Amino acid sequence: MSGEAMSRLRDICLSLPEATEKPFGGHTAPSFRVRDKLFVMTSEDGSYMTFKAGPGVQEALVAEDPDRFFVPAYVGGKGWVGARLDADHDWDELAELIEDSYRLIAPKRLSAQLDERK
C-alpha cells in the first residue's frame, strides 16, 4: 500500500467516533477498531483491506467490479469485503463503505454521532 493510500485510509477510519488503530492478532498491519471490535483490517503486504458489509453488498460490489473488490478468505462468509488498494478507487465511495462497516460494528450511540455530524 502506498503511503498516500495508508494515510487516506487512516484519516477516514480515525475520523469516526472512538475509532482506534491497533494491529490484529500477531500481525503488524494496521487495523481499525471501535470499542476493540474490528471494522477495517489491512493485509500485511498492504495490498488490500477488508471491511464488514450489510446483506447483499459483498455480492453487488464483487459482481460490479471484481478488479477492485473480492470475497476475502476466512471472513468473507461473514459478509466482509476485500478491496484491493493497488487499484484505482473512488475514495469517497471507500469512505462510505468504511462508515457503513463502522455502523455495523459500533454501538448505536456512536453511530448516531455520525448522523449528528452531517
PDB file of C-alpha atoms in Angstrom:
ATOM      1  CA  MET A   1       0.000   0.000   0.000  1.00  0.00           C
ATOM      2  CA  SER A   2       1.374   3.385  -0.861  1.00  0.00           C
ATOM      3  CA  GLY A   3       1.983   5.835   1.928  1.00  0.00           C
ATOM      4  CA  GLU A   4      -0.708   8.047   0.473  1.00  0.00           C
ATOM      5  CA  ALA A   5      -3.284   5.226   0.446  1.00  0.00           C
ATOM      6  CA  MET A   6      -2.488   4.311   4.049  1.00  0.00           C
ATOM      7  CA  SER A   7      -2.679   7.936   5.094  1.00  0.00           C
ATOM      8  CA  ARG A   8      -6.084   8.343   3.437  1.00  0.00           C
ATOM      9  CA  LEU A   9      -7.361   5.105   4.951  1.00  0.00           C
ATOM     10  CA  ARG A  10      -6.107   6.100   8.402  1.00  0.00           C
ATOM     11  CA  ASP A  11      -7.704   9.563   8.126  1.00  0.00           C
ATOM     12  CA  ILE A  12     -11.067   8.066   7.149  1.00  0.00           C
ATOM     13  CA  CYS A  13     -11.067   5.437   9.891  1.00  0.00           C
ATOM     14  CA  LEU A  14      -9.783   7.626  12.713  1.00  0.00           C
ATOM     15  CA  SER A  15     -12.308  10.363  11.935  1.00  0.00           C
ATOM     16  CA  LEU A  16     -15.053   8.046  13.225  1.00  0.00           C
ATOM     17  CA  PRO A  17     -16.130   8.350  16.890  1.00  0.00           C
ATOM     18  CA  GLU A  18     -13.890   6.414  19.297  1.00  0.00           C
ATOM     19  CA  ALA A  19     -12.063   4.658  16.434  1.00  0.00           C
ATOM     20  CA  THR A  20      -8.570   3.396  17.249  1.00  0.00           C
ATOM     21  CA  GLU A  21      -5.744   1.828  15.310  1.00  0.00           C
ATOM     22  CA  LYS A  22      -4.406  -1.462  16.633  1.00  0.00           C
ATOM     23  CA  PRO A  23      -2.916  -4.445  14.771  1.00  0.00           C
ATOM     24  CA  PHE A  24      -4.968  -7.632  14.641  1.00  0.00           C
ATOM     25  CA  GLY A  25      -3.638 -10.679  16.478  1.00  0.00           C
ATOM     26  CA  GLY A  26       0.067 -11.206  15.890  1.00  0.00           C
ATOM     27  CA  HIS A  27       0.056  -9.111  12.713  1.00  0.00           C
ATOM     28  CA  THR A  28       1.781  -5.771  12.282  1.00  0.00           C
ATOM     29  CA  ALA A  29      -0.538  -4.315   9.614  1.00  0.00           C
ATOM     30  CA  PRO A  30      -2.878  -1.532  10.724  1.00  0.00           C
ATOM     31  CA  SER A  31      -6.398  -2.472  11.714  1.00  0.00           C
ATOM     32  CA  PHE A  32      -9.109  -0.168  12.932  1.00  0.00           C
ATOM     33  CA  ARG A  33     -11.500  -0.780  15.772  1.00  0.00           C
ATOM     34  CA  VAL A  34     -14.315   0.744  17.710  1.00  0.00           C
ATOM     35  CA  ARG A  35     -14.510  -0.382  21.330  1.00  0.00           C
ATOM     36  CA  ASP A  36     -11.975  -3.085  20.447  1.00  0.00           C
ATOM     37  CA  LYS A  37     -14.164  -4.550  17.680  1.00  0.00           C
ATOM     38  CA  LEU A  38     -12.673  -4.602  14.174  1.00  0.00           C
ATOM     39  CA  PHE A  39     -14.323  -2.648  11.385  1.00  0.00           C
ATOM     40  CA  VAL A  40     -11.365  -2.444   8.932  1.00  0.00           C
ATOM     41  CA  MET A  41      -8.309  -4.687   8.577  1.00  0.00           C
ATOM     42  CA  THR A  42      -5.384  -4.283   6.183  1.00  0.00           C
ATOM     43  CA  SER A  43      -3.210  -7.035   4.764  1.00  0.00           C
ATOM     44  CA  GLU A  44       0.378  -7.499   5.916  1.00  0.00           C
ATOM     45  CA  ASP A  45       1.675  -6.562   2.470  1.00  0.00           C
ATOM     46  CA  GLY A  46      -0.625  -3.522   2.279  1.00  0.00           C
ATOM     47  CA  SER A  47      -2.209  -4.619  -0.976  1.00  0.00           C
ATOM     48  CA  TYR A  48      -5.779  -4.810   0.311  1.00  0.00           C
ATOM     49  CA  MET A  49      -8.153  -4.017   3.155  1.00  0.00           C
ATOM     50  CA  THR A  50     -11.250  -5.810   4.390  1.00  0.00           C
ATOM     51  CA  PHE A  51     -14.395  -4.303   5.854  1.00  0.00           C
ATOM     52  CA  LYS A  52     -17.793  -5.521   7.048  1.00  0.00           C
ATOM     53  CA  ALA A  53     -20.781  -5.003   4.755  1.00  0.00           C
ATOM     54  CA  GLY A  54     -24.516  -5.409   5.049  1.00  0.00           C
ATOM     55  CA  PRO A  55     -26.527  -8.161   3.364  1.00  0.00           C
ATOM     56  CA  GLY A  56     -26.095  -8.218  -0.403  1.00  0.00           C
ATOM     57  CA  VAL A  57     -23.371  -5.554  -0.515  1.00  0.00           C
ATOM     58  CA  GLN A  58     -20.494  -8.011  -0.854  1.00  0.00           C
ATOM     59  CA  GLU A  59     -22.119  -9.755  -3.800  1.00  0.00           C
ATOM     60  CA  ALA A  60     -23.002  -6.467  -5.507  1.00  0.00           C
ATOM     61  CA  LEU A  61     -19.521  -4.964  -5.162  1.00  0.00           C
ATOM     62  CA  VAL A  62     -17.725  -8.107  -6.341  1.00  0.00           C
ATOM     63  CA  ALA A  63     -20.098  -8.548  -9.298  1.00  0.00           C
ATOM     64  CA  GLU A  64     -19.849  -4.863 -10.265  1.00  0.00           C
ATOM     65  CA  ASP A  65     -16.053  -4.567 -10.096  1.00  0.00           C
ATOM     66  CA  PRO A  66     -14.068  -7.769  -9.445  1.00  0.00           C
ATOM     67  CA  ASP A  67     -10.826  -5.921 -10.234  1.00  0.00           C
ATOM     68  CA  ARG A  68     -11.297  -3.823  -7.097  1.00  0.00           C
ATOM     69  CA  PHE A  69     -13.441  -5.955  -4.777  1.00  0.00           C
ATOM     70  CA  PHE A  70     -13.288  -9.623  -3.745  1.00  0.00           C
ATOM     71  CA  VAL A  71     -14.552 -12.098  -1.155  1.00  0.00           C
ATOM     72  CA  PRO A  72     -11.735 -12.416   1.407  1.00  0.00           C
ATOM     73  CA  ALA A  73     -10.624 -15.684   2.967  1.00  0.00           C
ATOM     74  CA  TYR A  74     -11.839 -16.514   6.481  1.00  0.00           C
ATOM     75  CA  VAL A  75     -14.186 -13.518   6.946  1.00  0.00           C
ATOM     76  CA  GLY A  76     -15.865 -13.449   3.518  1.00  0.00           C
ATOM     77  CA  GLY A  77     -18.516 -15.892   4.685  1.00  0.00           C
ATOM     78  CA  LYS A  78     -19.492 -13.402   7.399  1.00  0.00           C
ATOM     79  CA  GLY A  79     -20.172 -10.593   4.942  1.00  0.00           C
ATOM     80  CA  TRP A  80     -16.748  -8.934   4.871  1.00  0.00           C
ATOM     81  CA  VAL A  81     -15.480  -7.489   1.584  1.00  0.00           C
ATOM     82  CA  GLY A  82     -11.924  -7.178   0.331  1.00  0.00           C
ATOM     83  CA  ALA A  83     -10.827  -4.057  -1.538  1.00  0.00           C
ATOM     84  CA  ARG A  84      -7.558  -4.064  -3.475  1.00  0.00           C
ATOM     85  CA  LEU A  85      -5.679  -0.908  -2.523  1.00  0.00           C
ATOM     86  CA  ASP A  86      -3.418  -1.026  -5.546  1.00  0.00           C
ATOM     87  CA  ALA A  87      -6.434  -0.455  -7.833  1.00  0.00           C
ATOM     88  CA  ASP A  88      -7.897   2.922  -8.752  1.00  0.00           C
ATOM     89  CA  HIS A  89     -10.551   3.782  -6.189  1.00  0.00           C
ATOM     90  CA  ASP A  90     -13.100   6.458  -5.627  1.00  0.00           C
ATOM     91  CA  TRP A  91     -12.057   7.435  -2.102  1.00  0.00           C
ATOM     92  CA  ASP A  92     -15.476   8.962  -1.383  1.00  0.00           C
ATOM     93  CA  GLU A  93     -17.015   5.558  -2.142  1.00  0.00           C
ATOM     94  CA  LEU A  94     -14.458   3.793   0.078  1.00  0.00           C
ATOM     95  CA  ALA A  95     -15.160   6.289   2.866  1.00  0.00           C
ATOM     96  CA  GLU A  96     -18.881   5.456   2.650  1.00  0.00           C
ATOM     97  CA  LEU A  97     -18.167   1.712   2.718  1.00  0.00           C
ATOM     98  CA  ILE A  98     -15.879   2.157   5.740  1.00  0.00           C
ATOM     99  CA  GLU A  99     -18.519   4.242   7.515  1.00  0.00           C
ATOM    100  CA  ASP A 100     -21.108   1.540   6.804  1.00  0.00           C
ATOM    101  CA  SER A 101     -18.737  -1.077   8.261  1.00  0.00           C
ATOM    102  CA  TYR A 102     -18.254   1.086  11.330  1.00  0.00           C
ATOM    103  CA  ARG A 103     -22.033   1.450  11.769  1.00  0.00           C
ATOM    104  CA  LEU A 104     -22.449  -2.348  11.646  1.00  0.00           C
ATOM    105  CA  ILE A 105     -19.889  -2.771  14.453  1.00  0.00           C
ATOM    106  CA  ALA A 106     -20.231   0.341  16.638  1.00  0.00           C
ATOM    107  CA  PRO A 107     -22.781   0.785  19.434  1.00  0.00           C
ATOM    108  CA  LYS A 108     -25.905   2.653  18.321  1.00  0.00           C
ATOM    109  CA  ARG A 109     -24.959   5.734  20.377  1.00  0.00           C
ATOM    110  CA  LEU A 110     -21.687   6.115  18.474  1.00  0.00           C
ATOM    111  CA  SER A 111     -23.376   5.516  15.103  1.00  0.00           C
ATOM    112  CA  ALA A 112     -25.874   8.243  15.987  1.00  0.00           C
ATOM    113  CA  GLN A 113     -22.983  10.680  16.419  1.00  0.00           C
ATOM    114  CA  LEU A 114     -22.232  10.254  12.713  1.00  0.00           C
ATOM    115  CA  ASP A 115     -25.763  11.397  11.869  1.00  0.00           C
ATOM    116  CA  GLU A 116     -25.331  14.445  14.094  1.00  0.00           C
ATOM    117  CA  ARG A 117     -22.176  15.488  12.203  1.00  0.00           C
ATOM    118  CA  LYS A 118     -23.952  15.584   8.831  1.00  0.00           C
TER     119      LYS A 118
END
